[in-house]
mmCIF file of C-alpha atoms and ligand atoms in Angstrom:
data_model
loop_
_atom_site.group_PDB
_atom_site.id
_atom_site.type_symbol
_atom_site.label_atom_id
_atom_site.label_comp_id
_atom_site.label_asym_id
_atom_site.label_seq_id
_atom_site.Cartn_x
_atom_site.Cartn_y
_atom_site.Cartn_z
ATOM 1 C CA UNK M 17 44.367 -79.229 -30.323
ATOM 2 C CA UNK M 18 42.746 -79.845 -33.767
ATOM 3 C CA UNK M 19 41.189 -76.270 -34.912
ATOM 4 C CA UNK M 20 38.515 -78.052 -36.536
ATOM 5 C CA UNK M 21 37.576 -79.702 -32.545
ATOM 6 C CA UNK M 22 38.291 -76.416 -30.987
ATOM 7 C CA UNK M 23 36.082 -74.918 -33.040
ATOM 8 C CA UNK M 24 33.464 -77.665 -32.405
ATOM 9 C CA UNK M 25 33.863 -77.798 -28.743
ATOM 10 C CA UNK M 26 33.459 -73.550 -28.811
ATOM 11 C CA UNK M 27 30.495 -73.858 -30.055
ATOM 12 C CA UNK M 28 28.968 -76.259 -27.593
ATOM 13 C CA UNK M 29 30.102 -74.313 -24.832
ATOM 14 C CA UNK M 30 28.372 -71.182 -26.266
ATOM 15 C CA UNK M 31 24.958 -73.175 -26.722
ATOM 16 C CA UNK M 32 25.275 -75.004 -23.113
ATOM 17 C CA UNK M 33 23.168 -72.488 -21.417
ATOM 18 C CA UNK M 34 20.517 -72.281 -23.695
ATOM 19 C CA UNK M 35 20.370 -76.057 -24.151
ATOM 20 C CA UNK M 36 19.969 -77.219 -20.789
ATOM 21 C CA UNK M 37 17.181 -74.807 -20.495
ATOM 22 C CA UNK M 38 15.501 -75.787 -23.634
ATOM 23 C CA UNK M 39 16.186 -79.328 -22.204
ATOM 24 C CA UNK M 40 14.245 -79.004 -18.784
ATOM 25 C CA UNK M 41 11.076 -77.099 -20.430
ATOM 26 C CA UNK M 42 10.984 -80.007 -22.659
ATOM 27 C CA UNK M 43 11.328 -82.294 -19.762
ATOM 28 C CA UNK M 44 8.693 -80.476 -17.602
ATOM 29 C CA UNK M 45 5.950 -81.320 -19.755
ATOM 30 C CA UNK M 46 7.050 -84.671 -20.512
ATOM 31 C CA UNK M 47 7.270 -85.464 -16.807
ATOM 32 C CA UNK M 48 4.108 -84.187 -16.107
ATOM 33 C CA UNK M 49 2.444 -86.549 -18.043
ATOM 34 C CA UNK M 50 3.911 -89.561 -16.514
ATOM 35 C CA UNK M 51 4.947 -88.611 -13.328
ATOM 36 C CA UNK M 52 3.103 -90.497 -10.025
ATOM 37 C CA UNK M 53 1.615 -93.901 -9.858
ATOM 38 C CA UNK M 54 4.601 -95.653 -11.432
ATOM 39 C CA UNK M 55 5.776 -98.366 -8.926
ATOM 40 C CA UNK M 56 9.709 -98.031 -7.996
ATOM 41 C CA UNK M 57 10.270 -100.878 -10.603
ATOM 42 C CA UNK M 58 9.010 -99.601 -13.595
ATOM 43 C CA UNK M 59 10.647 -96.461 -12.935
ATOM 44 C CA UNK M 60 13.912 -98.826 -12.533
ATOM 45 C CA UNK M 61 13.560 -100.242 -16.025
ATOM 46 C CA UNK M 62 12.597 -97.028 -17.031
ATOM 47 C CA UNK M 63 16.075 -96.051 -15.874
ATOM 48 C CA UNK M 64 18.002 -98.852 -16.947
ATOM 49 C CA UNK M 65 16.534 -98.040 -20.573
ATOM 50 C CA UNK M 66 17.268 -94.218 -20.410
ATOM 51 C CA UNK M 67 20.967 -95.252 -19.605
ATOM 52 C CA UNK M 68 21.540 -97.668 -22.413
ATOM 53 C CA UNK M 69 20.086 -94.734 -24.704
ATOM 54 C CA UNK M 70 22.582 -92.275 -22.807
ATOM 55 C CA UNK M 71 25.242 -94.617 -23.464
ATOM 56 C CA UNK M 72 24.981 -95.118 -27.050
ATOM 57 C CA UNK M 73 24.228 -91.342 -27.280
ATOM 58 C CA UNK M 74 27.469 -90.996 -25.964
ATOM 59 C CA UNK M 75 28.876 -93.247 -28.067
ATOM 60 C CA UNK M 76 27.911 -91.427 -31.040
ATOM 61 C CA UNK M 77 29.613 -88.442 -29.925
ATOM 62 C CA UNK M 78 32.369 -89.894 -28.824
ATOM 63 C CA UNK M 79 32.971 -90.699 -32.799
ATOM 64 C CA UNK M 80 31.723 -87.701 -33.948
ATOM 65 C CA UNK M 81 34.724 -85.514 -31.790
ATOM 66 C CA UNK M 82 37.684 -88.364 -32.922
ATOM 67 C CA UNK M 83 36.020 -88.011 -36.565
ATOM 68 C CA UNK M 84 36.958 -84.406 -36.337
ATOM 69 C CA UNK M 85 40.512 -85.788 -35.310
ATOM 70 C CA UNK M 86 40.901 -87.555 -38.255
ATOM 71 C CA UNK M 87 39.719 -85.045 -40.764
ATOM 72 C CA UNK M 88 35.942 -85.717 -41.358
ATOM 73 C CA UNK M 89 34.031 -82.931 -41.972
ATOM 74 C CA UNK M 90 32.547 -81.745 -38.649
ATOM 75 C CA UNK M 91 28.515 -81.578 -38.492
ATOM 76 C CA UNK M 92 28.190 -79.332 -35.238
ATOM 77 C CA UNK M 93 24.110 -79.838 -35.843
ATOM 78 C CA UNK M 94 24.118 -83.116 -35.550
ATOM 79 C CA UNK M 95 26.655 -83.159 -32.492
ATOM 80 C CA UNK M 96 24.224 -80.425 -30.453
ATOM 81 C CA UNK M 97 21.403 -82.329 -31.212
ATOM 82 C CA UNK M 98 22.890 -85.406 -29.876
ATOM 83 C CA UNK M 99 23.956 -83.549 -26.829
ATOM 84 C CA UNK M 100 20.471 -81.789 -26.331
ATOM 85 C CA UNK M 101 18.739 -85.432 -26.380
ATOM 86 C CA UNK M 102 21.795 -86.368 -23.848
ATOM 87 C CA UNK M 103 20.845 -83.044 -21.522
ATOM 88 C CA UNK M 104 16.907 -84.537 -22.144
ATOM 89 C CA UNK M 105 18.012 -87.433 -20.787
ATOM 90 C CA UNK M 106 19.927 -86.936 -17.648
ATOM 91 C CA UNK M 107 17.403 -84.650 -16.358
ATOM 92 C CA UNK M 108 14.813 -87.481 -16.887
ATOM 93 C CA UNK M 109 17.468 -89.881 -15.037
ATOM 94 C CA UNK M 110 17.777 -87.074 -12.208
ATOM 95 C CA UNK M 111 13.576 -87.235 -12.059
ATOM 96 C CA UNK M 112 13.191 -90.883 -11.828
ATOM 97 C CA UNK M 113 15.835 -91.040 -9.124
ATOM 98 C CA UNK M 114 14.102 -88.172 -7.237
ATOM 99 C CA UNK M 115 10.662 -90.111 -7.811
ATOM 100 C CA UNK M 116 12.334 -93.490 -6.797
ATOM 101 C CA UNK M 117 13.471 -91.351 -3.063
ATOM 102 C CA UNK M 118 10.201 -89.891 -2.955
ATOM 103 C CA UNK M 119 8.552 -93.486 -3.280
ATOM 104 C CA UNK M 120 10.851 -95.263 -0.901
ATOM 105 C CA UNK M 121 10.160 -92.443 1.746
ATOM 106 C CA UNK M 122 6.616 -92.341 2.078
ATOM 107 C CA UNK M 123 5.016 -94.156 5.168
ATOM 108 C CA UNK M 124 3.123 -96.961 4.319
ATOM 109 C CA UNK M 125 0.596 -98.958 5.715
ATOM 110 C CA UNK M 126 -0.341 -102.752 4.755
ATOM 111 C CA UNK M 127 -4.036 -102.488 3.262
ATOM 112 C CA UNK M 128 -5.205 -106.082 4.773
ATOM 113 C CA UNK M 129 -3.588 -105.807 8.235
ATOM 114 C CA UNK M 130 -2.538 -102.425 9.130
ATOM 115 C CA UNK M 131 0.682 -103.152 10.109
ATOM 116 C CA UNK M 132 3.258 -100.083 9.355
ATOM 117 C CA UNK M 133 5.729 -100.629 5.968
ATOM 118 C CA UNK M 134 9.136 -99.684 6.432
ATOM 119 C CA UNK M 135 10.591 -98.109 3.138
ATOM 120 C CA UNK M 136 11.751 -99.751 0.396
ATOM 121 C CA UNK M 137 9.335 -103.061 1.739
ATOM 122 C CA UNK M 138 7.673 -104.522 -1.413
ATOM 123 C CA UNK M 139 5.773 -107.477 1.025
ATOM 124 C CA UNK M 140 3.839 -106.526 4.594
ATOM 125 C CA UNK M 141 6.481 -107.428 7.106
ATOM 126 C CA UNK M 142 3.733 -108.982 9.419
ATOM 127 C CA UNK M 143 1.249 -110.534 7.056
ATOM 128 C CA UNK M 144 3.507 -110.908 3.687
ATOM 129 C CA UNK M 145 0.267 -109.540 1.558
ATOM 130 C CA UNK M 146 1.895 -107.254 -1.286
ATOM 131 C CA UNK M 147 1.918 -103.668 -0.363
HETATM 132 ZN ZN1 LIG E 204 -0.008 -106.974 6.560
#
């Protein structure tokens, strides 16, 4: 292996621990903020937006690490910081999928007619007013 990407990938090893926990208390009071009364599709688009920004995150790593292959010069502050905002994000991703579960779980009950919501039911079953 390239000494240059060893050297690279040493250090992000040695900073994992301390990233992901900088990453959640970061994440904690983000989440706060936002958390309930977002309806199961806005926390899908949500999602889908957080994963195109994971992707191209990704992306830029991804070039960073073959850059190191080909003999750029290696800017390990830039590559953790690109990998922090990646931890930022998956524990976001992990959130809204926990929030989506929670959502879909709870018991519901139509407002107009009474009749019980099964999960995941966007439209009263019975009376087809939107729950
Ligand atoms: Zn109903």
């Amino acid at each position: 292996m390239d000494e240059r990407l060893q050297d690279i990938l040493d250090t992000v090893q040695k900073t994992a621990v301390e990233m992901s926990s900088a990453a959640g208390e970061l994440f904690t009071a983000a989440g706060q903020k936002a958390s309930s009364l977002l309806s199961v599709s806005k926390l899908n688009v949500r999602a889908a937006d957080l994963k195109a920004q994971r992707a191209a995150l990704l992306q830029e790593v991804g070039s960073m690490v073959y850059g190191t292959h080909t003999g750029a010069v290696a800017d390990s502050d830039t590559l953790l910081a690109k990998l922090r905002e990646i931890d930022v994000v998956n524990q976001e991703l992990d959130k809204i999928d926990a929030e989506i579960a929670r959502l879909r779980q709870s018991v519901r009950v139509c407002p107009l007619c009474g009749a019980d919501a099964k999960p995941g039911d966007a439209f009263c079953r019975h009376c087809g007013t939107h729950l």
